[in-house]
Coordinates of C-alpha atoms in Angstrom, one line a residue:
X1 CA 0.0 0.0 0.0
X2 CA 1.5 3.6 -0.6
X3 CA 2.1 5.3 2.4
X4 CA 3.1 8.5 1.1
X5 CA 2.4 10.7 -1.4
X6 CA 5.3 12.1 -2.8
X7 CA 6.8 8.0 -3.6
X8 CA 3.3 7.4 -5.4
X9 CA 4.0 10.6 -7.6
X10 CA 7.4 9.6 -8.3
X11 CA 6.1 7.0 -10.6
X12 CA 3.4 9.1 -12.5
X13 CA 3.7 10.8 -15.6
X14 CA 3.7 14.5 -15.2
X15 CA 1.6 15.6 -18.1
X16 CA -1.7 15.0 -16.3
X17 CA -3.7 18.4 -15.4
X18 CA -5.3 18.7 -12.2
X19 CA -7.7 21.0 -10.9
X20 CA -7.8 21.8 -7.3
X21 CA -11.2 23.5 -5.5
X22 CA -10.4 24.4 -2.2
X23 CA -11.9 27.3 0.1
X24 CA -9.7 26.3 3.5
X25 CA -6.4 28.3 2.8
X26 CA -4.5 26.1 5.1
X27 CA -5.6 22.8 4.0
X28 CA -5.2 24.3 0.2
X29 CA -1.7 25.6 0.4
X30 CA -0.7 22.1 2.1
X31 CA -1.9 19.9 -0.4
X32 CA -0.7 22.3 -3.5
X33 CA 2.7 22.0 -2.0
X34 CA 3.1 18.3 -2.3
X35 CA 1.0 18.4 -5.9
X36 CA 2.7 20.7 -7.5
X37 CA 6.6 18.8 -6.8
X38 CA 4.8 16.2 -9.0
X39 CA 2.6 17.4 -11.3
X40 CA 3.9 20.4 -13.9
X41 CA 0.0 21.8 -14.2
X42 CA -1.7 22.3 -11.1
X43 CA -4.5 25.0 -10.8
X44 CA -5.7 26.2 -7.7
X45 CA -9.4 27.3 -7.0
X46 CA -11.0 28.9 -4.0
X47 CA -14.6 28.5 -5.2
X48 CA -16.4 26.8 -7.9
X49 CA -17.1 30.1 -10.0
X50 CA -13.0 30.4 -10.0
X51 CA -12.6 26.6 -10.7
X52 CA -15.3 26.3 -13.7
X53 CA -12.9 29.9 -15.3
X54 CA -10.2 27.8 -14.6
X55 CA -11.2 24.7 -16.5
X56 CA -12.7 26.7 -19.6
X57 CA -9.1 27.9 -19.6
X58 CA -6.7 24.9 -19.0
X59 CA -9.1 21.7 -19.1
X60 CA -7.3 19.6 -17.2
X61 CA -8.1 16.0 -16.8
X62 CA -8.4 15.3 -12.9
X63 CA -10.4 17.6 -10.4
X64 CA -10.2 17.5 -6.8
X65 CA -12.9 19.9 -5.3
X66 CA -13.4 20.1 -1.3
X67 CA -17.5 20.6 -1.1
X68 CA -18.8 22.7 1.9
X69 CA -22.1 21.7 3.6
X70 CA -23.7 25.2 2.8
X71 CA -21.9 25.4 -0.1
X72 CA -23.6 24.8 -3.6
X73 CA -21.1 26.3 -6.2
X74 CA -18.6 23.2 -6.1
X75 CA -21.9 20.8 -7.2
X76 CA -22.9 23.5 -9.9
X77 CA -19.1 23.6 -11.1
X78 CA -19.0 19.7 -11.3
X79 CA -22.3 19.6 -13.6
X80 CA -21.2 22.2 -15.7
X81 CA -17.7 20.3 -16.8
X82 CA -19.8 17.2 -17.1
X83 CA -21.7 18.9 -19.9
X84 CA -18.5 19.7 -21.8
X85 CA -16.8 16.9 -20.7
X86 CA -17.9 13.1 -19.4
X87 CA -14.7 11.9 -19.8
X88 CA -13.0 14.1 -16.9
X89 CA -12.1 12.8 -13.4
X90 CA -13.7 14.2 -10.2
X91 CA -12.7 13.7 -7.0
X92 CA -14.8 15.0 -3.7
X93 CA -13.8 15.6 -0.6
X94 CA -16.2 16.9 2.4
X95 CA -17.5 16.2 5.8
X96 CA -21.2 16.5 4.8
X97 CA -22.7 13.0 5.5
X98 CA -26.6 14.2 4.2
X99 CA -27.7 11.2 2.2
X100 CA -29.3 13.9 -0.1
X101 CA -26.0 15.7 -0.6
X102 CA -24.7 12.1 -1.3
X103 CA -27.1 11.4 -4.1
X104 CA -26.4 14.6 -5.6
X105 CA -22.9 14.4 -6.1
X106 CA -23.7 10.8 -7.5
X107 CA -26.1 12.4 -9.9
X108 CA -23.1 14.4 -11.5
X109 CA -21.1 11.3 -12.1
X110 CA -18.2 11.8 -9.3
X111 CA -15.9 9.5 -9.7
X112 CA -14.5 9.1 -6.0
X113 CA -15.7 10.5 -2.7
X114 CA -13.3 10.8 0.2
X115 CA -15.4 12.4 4.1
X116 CA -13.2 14.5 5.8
X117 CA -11.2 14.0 7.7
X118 CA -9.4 12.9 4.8
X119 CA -7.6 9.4 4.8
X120 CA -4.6 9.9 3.1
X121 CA -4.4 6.5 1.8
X122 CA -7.8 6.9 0.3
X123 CA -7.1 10.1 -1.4
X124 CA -3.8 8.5 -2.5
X125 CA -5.7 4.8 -4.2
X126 CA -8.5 7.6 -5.8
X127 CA -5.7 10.2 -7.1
X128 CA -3.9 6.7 -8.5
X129 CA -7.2 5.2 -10.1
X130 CA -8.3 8.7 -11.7
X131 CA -4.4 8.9 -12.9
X132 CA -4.8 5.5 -14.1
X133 CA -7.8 6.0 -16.3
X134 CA -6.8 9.3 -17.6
X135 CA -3.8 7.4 -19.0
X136 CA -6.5 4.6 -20.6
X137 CA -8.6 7.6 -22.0
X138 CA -6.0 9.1 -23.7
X139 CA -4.0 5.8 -25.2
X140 CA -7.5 5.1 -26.2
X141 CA -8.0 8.4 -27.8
X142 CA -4.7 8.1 -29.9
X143 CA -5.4 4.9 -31.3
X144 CA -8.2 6.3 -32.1
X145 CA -6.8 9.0 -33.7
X146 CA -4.4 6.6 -35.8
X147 CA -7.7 4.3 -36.3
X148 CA -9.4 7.3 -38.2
X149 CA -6.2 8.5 -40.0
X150 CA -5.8 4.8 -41.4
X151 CA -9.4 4.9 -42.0
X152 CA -8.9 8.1 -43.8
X153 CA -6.2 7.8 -45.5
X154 CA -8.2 5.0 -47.8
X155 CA -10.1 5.8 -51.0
X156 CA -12.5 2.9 -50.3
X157 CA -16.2 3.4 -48.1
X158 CA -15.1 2.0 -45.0
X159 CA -17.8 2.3 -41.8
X160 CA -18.5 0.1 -38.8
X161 CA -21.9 -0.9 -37.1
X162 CA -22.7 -1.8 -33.5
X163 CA -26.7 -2.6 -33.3
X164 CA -28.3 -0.3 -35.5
X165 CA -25.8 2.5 -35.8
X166 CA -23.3 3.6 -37.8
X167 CA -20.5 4.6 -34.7
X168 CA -17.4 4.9 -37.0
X169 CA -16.8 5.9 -40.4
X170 CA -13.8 7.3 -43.2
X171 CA -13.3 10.5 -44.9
X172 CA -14.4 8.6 -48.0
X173 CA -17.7 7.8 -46.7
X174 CA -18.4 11.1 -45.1
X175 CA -17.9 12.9 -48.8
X176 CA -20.0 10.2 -50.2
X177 CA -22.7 10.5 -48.3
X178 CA -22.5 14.1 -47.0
X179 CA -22.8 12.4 -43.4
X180 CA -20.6 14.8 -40.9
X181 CA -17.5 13.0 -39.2
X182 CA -18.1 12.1 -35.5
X183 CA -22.0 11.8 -36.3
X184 CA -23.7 8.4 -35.2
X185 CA -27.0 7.4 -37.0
X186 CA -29.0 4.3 -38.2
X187 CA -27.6 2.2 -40.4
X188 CA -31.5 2.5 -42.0
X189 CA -30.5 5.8 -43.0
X190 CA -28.3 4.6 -46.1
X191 CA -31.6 3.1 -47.2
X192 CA -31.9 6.5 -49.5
X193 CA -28.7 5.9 -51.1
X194 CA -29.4 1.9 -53.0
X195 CA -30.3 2.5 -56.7
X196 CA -32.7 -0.5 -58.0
X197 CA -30.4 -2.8 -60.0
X198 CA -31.5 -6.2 -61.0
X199 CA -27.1 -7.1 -61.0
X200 CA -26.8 -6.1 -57.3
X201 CA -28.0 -6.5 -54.4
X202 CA -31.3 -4.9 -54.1
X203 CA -33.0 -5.5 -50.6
X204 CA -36.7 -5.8 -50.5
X205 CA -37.0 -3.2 -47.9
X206 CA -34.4 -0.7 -47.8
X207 CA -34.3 0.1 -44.4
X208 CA -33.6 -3.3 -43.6
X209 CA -30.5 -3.4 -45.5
X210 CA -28.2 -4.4 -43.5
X211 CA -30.4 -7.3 -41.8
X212 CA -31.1 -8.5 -45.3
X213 CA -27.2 -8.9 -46.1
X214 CA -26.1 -10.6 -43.0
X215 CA -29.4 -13.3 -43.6
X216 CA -28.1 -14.0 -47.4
X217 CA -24.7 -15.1 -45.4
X218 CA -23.5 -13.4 -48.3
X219 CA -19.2 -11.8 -47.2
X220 CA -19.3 -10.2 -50.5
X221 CA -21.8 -8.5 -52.7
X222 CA -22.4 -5.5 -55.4
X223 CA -24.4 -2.7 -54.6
X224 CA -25.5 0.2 -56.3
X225 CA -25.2 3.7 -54.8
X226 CA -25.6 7.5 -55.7
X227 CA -23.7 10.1 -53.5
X228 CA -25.6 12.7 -52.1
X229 CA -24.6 15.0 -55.4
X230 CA -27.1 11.8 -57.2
X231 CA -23.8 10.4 -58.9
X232 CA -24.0 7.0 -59.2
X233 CA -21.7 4.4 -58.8
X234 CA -21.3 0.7 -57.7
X235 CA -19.1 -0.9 -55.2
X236 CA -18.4 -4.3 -54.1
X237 CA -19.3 -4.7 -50.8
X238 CA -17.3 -6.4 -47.7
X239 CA -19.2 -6.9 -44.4
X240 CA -17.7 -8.9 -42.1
X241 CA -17.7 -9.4 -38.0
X242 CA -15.1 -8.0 -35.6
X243 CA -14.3 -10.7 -33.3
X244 CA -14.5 -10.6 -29.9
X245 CA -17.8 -7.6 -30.4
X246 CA -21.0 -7.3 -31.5
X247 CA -19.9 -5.0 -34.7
X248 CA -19.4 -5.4 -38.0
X249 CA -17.0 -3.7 -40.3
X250 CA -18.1 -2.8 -43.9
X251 CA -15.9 -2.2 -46.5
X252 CA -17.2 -0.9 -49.9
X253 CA -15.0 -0.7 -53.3
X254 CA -15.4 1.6 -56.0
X255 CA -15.6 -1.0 -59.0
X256 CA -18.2 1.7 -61.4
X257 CA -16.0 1.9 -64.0
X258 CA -15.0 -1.9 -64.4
X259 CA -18.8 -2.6 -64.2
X260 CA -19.7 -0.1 -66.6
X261 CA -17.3 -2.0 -69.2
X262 CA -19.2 -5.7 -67.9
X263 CA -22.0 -4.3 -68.8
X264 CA -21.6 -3.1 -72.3
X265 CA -20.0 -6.2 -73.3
X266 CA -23.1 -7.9 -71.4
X267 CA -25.7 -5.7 -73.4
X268 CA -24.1 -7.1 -76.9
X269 CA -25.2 -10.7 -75.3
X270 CA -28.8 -9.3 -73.9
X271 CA -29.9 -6.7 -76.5
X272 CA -31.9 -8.8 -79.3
X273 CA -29.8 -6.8 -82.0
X274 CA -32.8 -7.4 -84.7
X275 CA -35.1 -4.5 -82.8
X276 CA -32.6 -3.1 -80.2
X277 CA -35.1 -3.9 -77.4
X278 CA -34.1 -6.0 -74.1
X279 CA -33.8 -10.1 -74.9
X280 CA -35.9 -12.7 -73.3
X281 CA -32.8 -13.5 -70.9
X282 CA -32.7 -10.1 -69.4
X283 CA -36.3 -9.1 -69.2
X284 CA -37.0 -12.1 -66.4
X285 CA -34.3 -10.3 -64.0
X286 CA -35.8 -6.7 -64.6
X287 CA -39.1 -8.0 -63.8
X288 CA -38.2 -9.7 -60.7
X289 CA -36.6 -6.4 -59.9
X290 CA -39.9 -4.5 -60.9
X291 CA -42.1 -6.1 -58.9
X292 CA -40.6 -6.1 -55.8
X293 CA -40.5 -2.0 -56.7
X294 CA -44.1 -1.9 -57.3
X295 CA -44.8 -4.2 -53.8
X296 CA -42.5 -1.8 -51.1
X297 CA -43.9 1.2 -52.9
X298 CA -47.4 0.3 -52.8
X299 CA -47.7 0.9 -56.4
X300 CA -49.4 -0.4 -59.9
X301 CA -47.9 -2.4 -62.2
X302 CA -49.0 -4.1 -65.7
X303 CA -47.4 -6.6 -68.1
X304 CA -48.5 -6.5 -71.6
X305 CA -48.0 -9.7 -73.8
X306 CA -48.3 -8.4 -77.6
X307 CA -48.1 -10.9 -80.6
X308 CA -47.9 -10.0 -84.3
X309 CA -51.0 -11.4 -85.9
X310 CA -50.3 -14.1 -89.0
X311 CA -46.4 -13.0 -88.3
X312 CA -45.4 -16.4 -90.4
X313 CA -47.5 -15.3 -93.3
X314 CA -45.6 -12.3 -93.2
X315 CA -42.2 -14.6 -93.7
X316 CA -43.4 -17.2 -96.5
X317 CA -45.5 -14.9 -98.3
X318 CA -42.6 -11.9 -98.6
X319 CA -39.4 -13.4 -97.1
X320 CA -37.0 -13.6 -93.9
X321 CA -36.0 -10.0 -94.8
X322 CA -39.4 -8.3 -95.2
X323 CA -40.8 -9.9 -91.9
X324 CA -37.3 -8.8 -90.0
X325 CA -37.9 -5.2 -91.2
X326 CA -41.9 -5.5 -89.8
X327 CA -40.3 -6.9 -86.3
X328 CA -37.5 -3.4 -86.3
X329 CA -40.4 -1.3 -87.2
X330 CA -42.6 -2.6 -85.0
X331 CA -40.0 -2.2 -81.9
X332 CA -39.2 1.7 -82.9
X333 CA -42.9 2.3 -82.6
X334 CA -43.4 0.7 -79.8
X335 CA -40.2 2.3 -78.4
X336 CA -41.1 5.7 -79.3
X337 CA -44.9 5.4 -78.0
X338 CA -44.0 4.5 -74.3
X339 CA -42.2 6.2 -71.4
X340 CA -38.5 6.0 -70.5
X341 CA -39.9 4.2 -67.2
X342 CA -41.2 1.4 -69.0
X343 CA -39.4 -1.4 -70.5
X344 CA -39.6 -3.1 -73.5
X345 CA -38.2 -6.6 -74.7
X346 CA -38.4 -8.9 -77.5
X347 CA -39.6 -12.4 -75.9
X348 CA -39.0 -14.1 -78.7
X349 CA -40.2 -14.6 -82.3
X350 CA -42.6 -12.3 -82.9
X351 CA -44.1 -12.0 -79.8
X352 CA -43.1 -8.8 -77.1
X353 CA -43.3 -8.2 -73.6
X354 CA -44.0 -4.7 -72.3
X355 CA -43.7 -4.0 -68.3
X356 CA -45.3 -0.5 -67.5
X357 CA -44.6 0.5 -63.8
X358 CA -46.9 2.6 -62.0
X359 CA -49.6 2.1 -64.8
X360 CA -52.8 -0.3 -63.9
X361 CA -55.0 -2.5 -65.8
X362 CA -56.8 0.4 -67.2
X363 CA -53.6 2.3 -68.1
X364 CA -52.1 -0.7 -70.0
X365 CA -55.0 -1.1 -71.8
X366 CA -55.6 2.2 -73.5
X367 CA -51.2 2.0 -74.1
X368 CA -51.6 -1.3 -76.1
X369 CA -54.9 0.1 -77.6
X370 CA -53.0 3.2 -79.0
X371 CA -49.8 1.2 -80.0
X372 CA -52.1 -1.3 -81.7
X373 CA -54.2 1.7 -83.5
X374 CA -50.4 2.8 -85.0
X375 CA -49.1 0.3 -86.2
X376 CA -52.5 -1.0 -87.6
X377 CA -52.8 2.6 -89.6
X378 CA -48.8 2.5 -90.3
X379 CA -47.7 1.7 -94.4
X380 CA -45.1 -1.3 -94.2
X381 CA -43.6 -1.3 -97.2
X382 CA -45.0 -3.8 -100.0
X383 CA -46.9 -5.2 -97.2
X384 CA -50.3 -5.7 -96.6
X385 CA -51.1 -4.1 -92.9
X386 CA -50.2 -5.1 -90.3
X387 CA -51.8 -5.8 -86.8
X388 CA -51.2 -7.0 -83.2
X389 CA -53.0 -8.7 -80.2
X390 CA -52.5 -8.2 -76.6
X391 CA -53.1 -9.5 -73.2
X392 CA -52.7 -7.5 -70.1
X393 CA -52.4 -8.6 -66.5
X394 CA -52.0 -6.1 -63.4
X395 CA -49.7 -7.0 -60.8
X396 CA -51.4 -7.1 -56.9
X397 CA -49.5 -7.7 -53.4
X398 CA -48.3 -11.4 -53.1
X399 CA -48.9 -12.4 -56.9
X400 CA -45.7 -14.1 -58.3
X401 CA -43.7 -13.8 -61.3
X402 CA -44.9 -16.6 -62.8
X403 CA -48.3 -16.2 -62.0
X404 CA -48.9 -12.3 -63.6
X405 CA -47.0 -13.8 -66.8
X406 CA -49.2 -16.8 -67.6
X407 CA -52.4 -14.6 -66.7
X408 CA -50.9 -12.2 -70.2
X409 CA -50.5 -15.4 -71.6
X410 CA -54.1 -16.5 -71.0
X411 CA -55.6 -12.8 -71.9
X412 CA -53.1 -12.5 -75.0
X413 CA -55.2 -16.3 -76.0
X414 CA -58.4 -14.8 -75.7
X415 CA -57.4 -11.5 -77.9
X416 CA -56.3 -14.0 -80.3
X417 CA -59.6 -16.6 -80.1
X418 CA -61.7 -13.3 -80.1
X419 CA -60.2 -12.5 -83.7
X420 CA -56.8 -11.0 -83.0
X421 CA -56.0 -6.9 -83.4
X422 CA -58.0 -6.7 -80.0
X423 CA -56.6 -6.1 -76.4
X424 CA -57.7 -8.5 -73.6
X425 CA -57.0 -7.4 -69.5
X426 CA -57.1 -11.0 -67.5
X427 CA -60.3 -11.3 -65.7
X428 CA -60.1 -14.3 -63.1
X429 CA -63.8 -14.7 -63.7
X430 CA -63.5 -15.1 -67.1

């Protein structure tokens, strides 16, 4: 046990800053004496008014404040460095035993508290534990530091999660996102950033991001981002746990550009070159991707089927050539007649597929009613007109893929046993 002070001190570091509140000259100037042959930065107080000038001035890291029984300014010092500062030491010393006075001092997070008459030995072990964390807070704070520099220092998204929230983040992340440095929020709050993209990952509700990921057990995965300037970009993602804690570190690489190559090269395989519209091996992704839109936004969708009527008439009566040149005219009417937001694709042959988000039954119908009034009135070339049937289904909450395509397969077979150049919505009572 140390049995004096000045041996204790011998071992400390002297950089530590101490505050000392004391209104009893005598008792003050004693204890200041043997402080001050230890410690480079002592401060002396007589009051709390002095002491909180003091610590706006200096900040040091340990305060030892003597609290009087009638005395309220030491209390009122203490909770107004614990509002700029929760990480300071505070040690009390008085001979007030109220139990209220007790609770109050407890209430502003004292760390030790020593009755007078003081045991020496008990201020020593208190001076020794505050010393002692002080030296833990500030190791902590400079790996910290080098932590954040690292962090910084790389051009990749890097961020870490504990529970819900984002408590740690990189420079790179901040400009991305426009989130401020030393900020903590919800990792639901990046749910604004994901672009829909039927080639990453897209979670079905976007808030739930991150709860998504970790139940694929996917390490690795591509997302698709725009900063807060609307830029987009896609990174592959890293998420992986930090052992020995409940958080997760996520890494995120910028790989835009060497996607953007992938997928021109990919859109010479999934274009159908013949009518520059999507190919039947693309459109089944996009719809997938579609509908789970249309489902977390609460919103319509339609699928129009449309099939060329007596197409293979078209071939054997005026050739390969002259029935390819009906199918490219065809798709730039088509193309030209619908909105950017919808999507059109050649399903094969001479039949189409037209997905029209945000648009109901009722919508899709009076779209394939005016495409088929077009290209019915439009002059092929050497060719007798031309005309087209459709079947529509609308998409509701729960209905499947599969399902809302074989009801446009079972309304496009009705347009056709009704005559062709008609448009059919599926009825289920029908």
């Amino acid at each position: 046990m140390v049995t004096n002070l000045q041996q204790y001190f011998h071992y400390q570091d002297q950089d530590v800053k101490i505050l000392y509140v004391e209104e009893e000259k005598f008792t003050r100037d004693k204890l200041l004496c043997v402080l001050k042959r230890r410690f480079a930065n002592v401060y002396a107080a007589t009051d709390g008014v002095d002491g909180y000038d003091l610590y706006q001035r200096y900040h040091p890291e340990l305060i030892i404040c003597a609290l009087k029984m009638n005395q309220w300014s030491g209390l009122e010092m203490i909770k107004k460095i614990r509002a700029l500062n929760d990480k300071v030491q505070v040690i009390v010393t008085t001979n007030y035993k109220d139990q209220e006075y007790l609770l109050q001092t407890f209430a502003n997070h004292v760390n030790h508290y020593i009755l007078k008459p003081i045991d020496l030995n008990q201020l020593y072990q208190s001076i020794q534990k505050s010393v002692y964390q002080i030296h833990l807070e500030q190791a902590f704070s400079k790996q910290k530091k080098l932590t954040r520099a690292l962090l910084d220092f790389q051009d990749n998204l890097i961020f870490i999660i504990e529970n819900d929230e984002i408590i740690e983040f990189n420079q790179a992340f901040s400009n991305f996102t426009g989130i401020c440095k030393d900020q903590t929020l919800l990792h639901k709050s990046l749910s604004s950033f994901f672009v829909d993209d039927a080639n990453c990952f897209s979670p079905i509700n976007k808030s739930r991001w991150f709860e998504e990921l970790k139940e694929s057990r996917k390490i690795s995965v591509n997302i698709h981002w725009k900063d807060i300037g609307g830029r987009k970009m896609i990174f592959t993602l890293r998420c992986e746990s930090i052992p020995g804690s409940n958080q997760y570190i996520v890494i995120c690489k910028d790989i835009t550009n060497i996607e953007d190559e992938s997928r021109k090269n990919r859109q010479l395989v999934l274009m159908d070159s013949l009518t520059n519209s999507v190919n039947s091996l693309e459109i089944n992704a996009i719809l997938e991707v579609e509908l789970r839109r249309a489902e977390r936004l609460n919103q319509p969708f339609s699928m129009i089927l449309m099939d060329i009527d007596f197409f293979k008439d078209v071939n054997e009566r005026y050739g390969q050539q002259a029935g390819d040149k009906v199918l490219s005219t065809i798709s730039i009417i088509v193309q030209q007649r619908i909105r950017e937001t919808d999507i059109f694709a050649r399903r094969g042959g001479e039949e189409f597929i037209l997905l029209t988000p945000g648009t109901d039954g009722n919508g899709a119908q009076e779209l394939a009613e005016s495409i088929g009034t077009i290209i019915e009135e439009f002059h092929f070339q050497n060719i007798r007109k031309i005309t087209c049937s459709f079947g529509i289904s609308e998409f509701s909450n729960g209905k499947a893929k599969d399902e809302l395509i074989l009801e446009a397969n079972q309304a496009l077979t009705q347009s056709k046993d009704n005559g062709r150049n008609c448009v059919t919505i599926y009825n289920k009572a029908s």
